[in-house]
Amino acid sequence: MVGKIFGCRWKFAIALFLLFCVLILLYFFNPVEYQLAPKCIVKMTTGLSCPGCGMQRFLHALMHGHIYEAFSYNWFFVYAIPYTLLLVAARINLLSRLPRLEHALHSSIAVYFYLISYFIWFIVRNIFNI
Amino acid sequence: MNNECPKTHLLLAIISTLFCMPLGVFAILKSSEVKDFYLEGNLQKSLEASQKAKKYAWGGIALSVTFWLIYIVGIVLFALWLEKSLDAVGNLQ
């Protein structure tokens, strides 16, 4: 059963292990206070915040229960994180009972909506310095 | 010949965009082309798009990680250099 759910188990195990390590590190270390925290290539080279910037601060705040503060670092995650989690669920065959949802997630409308909102958020956050 | 739709690698592409990489955007575009070409009946182009989507998505993640590693090495080297320079100044006084 487990083997059926996790089609390629070792890849899934590695991804889960890496995610777990990252979450533990981010729980104990606030990325704002440490110089060695990973930096965004776009922000370092152009000075602009990319649509994914704020991910580490977001996770740190979220794991400490500061939900509003977490989303204030990047409002795009309100939409992007659930979408990604649903895609992960589809990937490990958890949505096989909901074929319509699975189809909608992979439809070109969903993909282009993600892409367009990604760029709109990129422009908006740099104009208003969010 | 296998006539199934090639993998779109959409999840990988989305994760790549969240890793802050413009390459992820190209990966998403390629990933959406996979199904379009497949529905048109062009299996060859669909397969090519699938491979490119995978390449761009992993490329984005790898570039991001490499950039961070270079950044860390840079900081450590700078700290060592600074320590050495301060020692040299201390010896002069």
Short mmCIF file of C-alpha atoms in Angstrom, two decimals:
data_model
loop_
_atom_site.label_atom_id
_atom_site.label_comp_id
_atom_site.label_asym_id
_atom_site.label_seq_id
_atom_site.Cartn_x
_atom_site.Cartn_y
_atom_site.Cartn_z
CA MET A 1 0.00 0.00 0.00
CA VAL A 2 2.74 2.41 1.01
CA GLY A 3 4.72 1.42 -2.06
CA LYS A 4 1.68 2.10 -4.20
CA ILE A 5 1.16 5.55 -2.69
CA PHE A 6 4.78 6.63 -2.96
CA GLY A 7 5.51 5.54 -6.52
CA CYS A 8 9.24 6.28 -6.25
CA ARG A 9 9.88 5.86 -2.55
CA TRP A 10 13.56 6.70 -2.27
CA LYS A 11 13.12 10.04 -4.05
CA PHE A 12 10.20 10.85 -1.80
CA ALA A 13 12.19 9.83 1.30
CA ILE A 14 15.13 12.06 0.30
CA ALA A 15 12.83 15.02 -0.40
CA LEU A 16 11.07 14.52 2.93
CA PHE A 17 14.37 14.23 4.81
CA LEU A 18 15.74 17.43 3.23
CA LEU A 19 12.50 19.27 3.97
CA PHE A 20 12.61 18.08 7.58
CA CYS A 21 16.23 19.27 7.98
CA VAL A 22 15.41 22.67 6.48
CA LEU A 23 12.36 23.07 8.72
CA ILE A 24 14.34 22.19 11.86
CA LEU A 25 17.10 24.66 10.96
CA LEU A 26 14.53 27.35 10.20
CA TYR A 27 12.72 26.70 13.46
CA PHE A 28 15.80 27.29 15.59
CA PHE A 29 17.54 29.97 13.52
CA ASN A 30 15.80 33.16 12.48
CA PRO A 31 17.06 33.76 8.91
CA VAL A 32 17.00 37.53 9.50
CA GLU A 33 19.65 37.29 12.22
CA TYR A 34 22.12 35.06 10.40
CA GLN A 35 24.36 36.16 7.55
CA LEU A 36 24.80 32.60 6.34
CA ALA A 37 21.10 32.05 5.58
CA PRO A 38 20.56 31.37 1.86
CA LYS A 39 20.16 34.51 -0.20
CA CYS A 40 18.03 35.02 -3.28
CA ILE A 41 20.02 35.28 -6.50
CA VAL A 42 17.58 37.82 -7.99
CA LYS A 43 17.62 40.03 -4.90
CA MET A 44 21.40 39.94 -4.62
CA THR A 45 21.99 40.78 -8.28
CA THR A 46 19.17 43.21 -9.09
CA GLY A 47 17.99 44.45 -5.69
CA LEU A 48 14.41 43.53 -6.60
CA SER A 49 12.40 41.15 -4.44
CA CYS A 50 11.39 38.13 -6.51
CA PRO A 51 7.93 36.57 -6.05
CA GLY A 52 9.38 33.79 -3.88
CA CYS A 53 11.42 36.04 -1.57
CA GLY A 54 10.48 35.77 2.08
CA MET A 55 10.14 31.99 2.08
CA GLN A 56 12.53 31.41 5.01
CA ARG A 57 11.09 34.23 7.14
CA PHE A 58 7.64 32.89 6.25
CA LEU A 59 8.47 29.36 7.44
CA HIS A 60 10.20 30.62 10.57
CA ALA A 61 7.24 32.79 11.58
CA LEU A 62 4.68 30.12 10.64
CA MET A 63 6.39 27.46 12.75
CA HIS A 64 6.35 29.82 15.73
CA GLY A 65 2.62 30.34 15.28
CA HIS A 66 2.79 33.91 13.94
CA ILE A 67 0.48 33.31 11.02
CA TYR A 68 -0.30 36.92 10.09
CA GLU A 69 3.37 37.91 10.31
CA ALA A 70 4.28 34.90 8.16
CA PHE A 71 1.96 35.86 5.35
CA SER A 72 2.91 39.53 5.59
CA TYR A 73 6.38 38.52 4.36
CA ASN A 74 4.88 37.16 1.16
CA TRP A 75 1.15 37.31 0.43
CA PHE A 76 1.61 35.20 -2.68
CA PHE A 77 2.07 32.13 -0.47
CA VAL A 78 -1.60 32.32 0.57
CA TYR A 79 -2.23 30.90 -2.88
CA ALA A 80 1.07 29.30 -3.87
CA ILE A 81 1.60 27.05 -0.82
CA PRO A 82 -1.83 25.32 -0.94
CA TYR A 83 -1.45 24.89 -4.71
CA THR A 84 1.99 23.32 -4.28
CA LEU A 85 0.75 21.06 -1.47
CA LEU A 86 -2.17 19.91 -3.63
CA LEU A 87 0.27 19.16 -6.45
CA VAL A 88 2.41 17.16 -4.00
CA ALA A 89 -0.71 15.27 -2.90
CA ALA A 90 -1.51 14.54 -6.54
CA ARG A 91 2.08 13.42 -7.14
CA ILE A 92 1.97 10.82 -4.37
CA ASN A 93 -1.45 9.60 -5.57
CA LEU A 94 -3.46 10.90 -2.61
CA LEU A 95 -5.97 12.54 -4.94
CA SER A 96 -6.78 9.46 -7.01
CA ARG A 97 -10.31 9.52 -5.59
CA LEU A 98 -10.77 13.11 -6.77
CA PRO A 99 -9.93 12.90 -10.48
CA ARG A 100 -11.69 16.20 -11.27
CA LEU A 101 -9.58 18.11 -8.73
CA GLU A 102 -6.44 16.43 -10.04
CA HIS A 103 -7.36 17.36 -13.59
CA ALA A 104 -8.12 20.97 -12.59
CA LEU A 105 -4.75 21.29 -10.81
CA HIS A 106 -2.86 20.32 -13.96
CA SER A 107 -5.10 22.24 -16.38
CA SER A 108 -3.56 25.03 -18.41
CA ILE A 109 -5.93 27.53 -16.76
CA ALA A 110 -4.48 26.73 -13.32
CA VAL A 111 -0.92 26.88 -14.66
CA TYR A 112 -1.38 30.18 -16.48
CA PHE A 113 -3.25 31.65 -13.51
CA TYR A 114 -0.26 30.75 -11.34
CA LEU A 115 2.17 32.23 -13.84
CA ILE A 116 0.23 35.49 -14.30
CA SER A 117 -0.34 35.97 -10.57
CA TYR A 118 3.37 35.26 -10.07
CA PHE A 119 4.31 38.16 -12.35
CA ILE A 120 1.60 40.49 -11.01
CA TRP A 121 2.87 39.83 -7.47
CA PHE A 122 6.45 40.47 -8.65
CA ILE A 123 5.45 43.92 -9.96
CA VAL A 124 3.13 44.84 -7.09
CA ARG A 125 5.53 43.88 -4.30
CA ASN A 126 8.36 45.90 -5.83
CA ILE A 127 6.20 48.99 -6.37
CA PHE A 128 4.77 48.97 -2.84
CA ASN A 129 7.85 47.44 -1.18
CA ILE A 130 5.89 44.57 0.38
CA MET B 1 5.56 2.66 -29.24
CA ASN B 2 4.42 4.16 -25.97
CA ASN B 3 1.59 6.62 -26.60
CA GLU B 4 1.12 7.89 -23.07
CA CYS B 5 1.41 11.62 -22.36
CA PRO B 6 4.98 12.42 -21.23
CA LYS B 7 5.51 13.72 -17.70
CA THR B 8 4.79 17.45 -17.37
CA HIS B 9 7.08 17.97 -14.33
CA LEU B 10 4.70 20.70 -13.18
CA LEU B 11 5.35 20.20 -9.46
CA LEU B 12 9.10 20.46 -9.97
CA ALA B 13 8.63 23.61 -12.05
CA ILE B 14 6.42 25.24 -9.41
CA ILE B 15 8.93 24.42 -6.67
CA SER B 16 11.65 25.87 -8.89
CA THR B 17 9.78 29.19 -9.16
CA LEU B 18 9.44 29.32 -5.37
CA PHE B 19 13.20 28.85 -5.17
CA CYS B 20 13.37 32.28 -6.60
CA MET B 21 14.57 31.42 -10.06
CA PRO B 22 13.48 32.88 -13.39
CA LEU B 23 14.42 29.49 -14.84
CA GLY B 24 11.37 28.10 -13.06
CA VAL B 25 9.15 30.28 -15.24
CA PHE B 26 10.64 28.73 -18.38
CA ALA B 27 10.13 25.32 -16.79
CA ILE B 28 6.42 26.07 -16.24
CA LEU B 29 6.02 27.29 -19.83
CA LYS B 30 7.68 24.13 -21.17
CA SER B 31 5.64 22.00 -18.80
CA SER B 32 2.38 23.48 -20.12
CA GLU B 33 3.56 22.84 -23.70
CA VAL B 34 3.85 19.11 -22.98
CA LYS B 35 0.10 18.54 -22.85
CA ASP B 36 -0.62 20.95 -25.71
CA PHE B 37 1.74 19.11 -28.07
CA TYR B 38 0.43 15.76 -26.86
CA LEU B 39 -3.18 16.74 -27.59
CA GLU B 40 -2.09 17.96 -31.03
CA GLY B 41 -0.67 14.49 -31.60
CA ASN B 42 2.93 15.66 -31.78
CA LEU B 43 4.51 13.16 -29.44
CA GLN B 44 8.08 14.00 -30.40
CA LYS B 45 7.76 17.70 -29.50
CA SER B 46 5.82 16.78 -26.38
CA LEU B 47 8.68 14.58 -25.22
CA GLU B 48 11.20 17.32 -25.97
CA ALA B 49 9.14 19.85 -23.97
CA SER B 50 8.94 17.38 -21.07
CA GLN B 51 12.70 16.91 -21.02
CA LYS B 52 13.31 20.65 -21.25
CA ALA B 53 10.84 21.34 -18.42
CA LYS B 54 12.74 18.89 -16.23
CA LYS B 55 16.09 20.37 -17.22
CA TYR B 56 15.03 23.98 -16.54
CA ALA B 57 13.38 23.13 -13.21
CA TRP B 58 16.39 21.21 -11.86
CA GLY B 59 18.69 23.84 -13.37
CA GLY B 60 16.87 26.55 -11.43
CA ILE B 61 17.09 24.69 -8.14
CA ALA B 62 20.74 23.76 -8.73
CA LEU B 63 21.70 27.32 -9.66
CA SER B 64 20.02 28.62 -6.51
CA VAL B 65 21.85 26.13 -4.29
CA THR B 66 25.18 26.74 -6.06
CA PHE B 67 24.75 30.48 -5.62
CA TRP B 68 24.20 29.99 -1.88
CA LEU B 69 27.26 27.74 -1.53
CA ILE B 70 29.43 30.27 -3.38
CA TYR B 71 28.01 32.99 -1.13
CA ILE B 72 28.91 31.01 2.02
CA VAL B 73 32.44 30.28 0.77
CA GLY B 74 32.80 33.99 -0.05
CA ILE B 75 31.72 35.05 3.43
CA VAL B 76 34.05 32.56 5.14
CA LEU B 77 37.01 33.63 2.99
CA PHE B 78 36.23 37.28 3.71
CA ALA B 79 36.06 36.59 7.46
CA LEU B 80 39.42 34.78 7.36
CA TRP B 81 40.98 37.61 5.36
CA LEU B 82 39.58 40.19 7.79
CA GLU B 83 40.93 38.29 10.79
CA LYS B 84 44.36 38.09 9.19
CA SER B 85 44.35 41.82 8.33
CA LEU B 86 43.29 42.76 11.86
CA ASP B 87 46.07 40.58 13.27
CA ALA B 88 48.54 42.34 10.99
CA VAL B 89 47.30 45.74 12.19
CA GLY B 90 47.55 44.54 15.80
CA ASN B 91 51.16 43.48 15.26
CA LEU B 92 52.05 46.88 13.84
CA GLN B 93 50.82 48.76 16.88
#
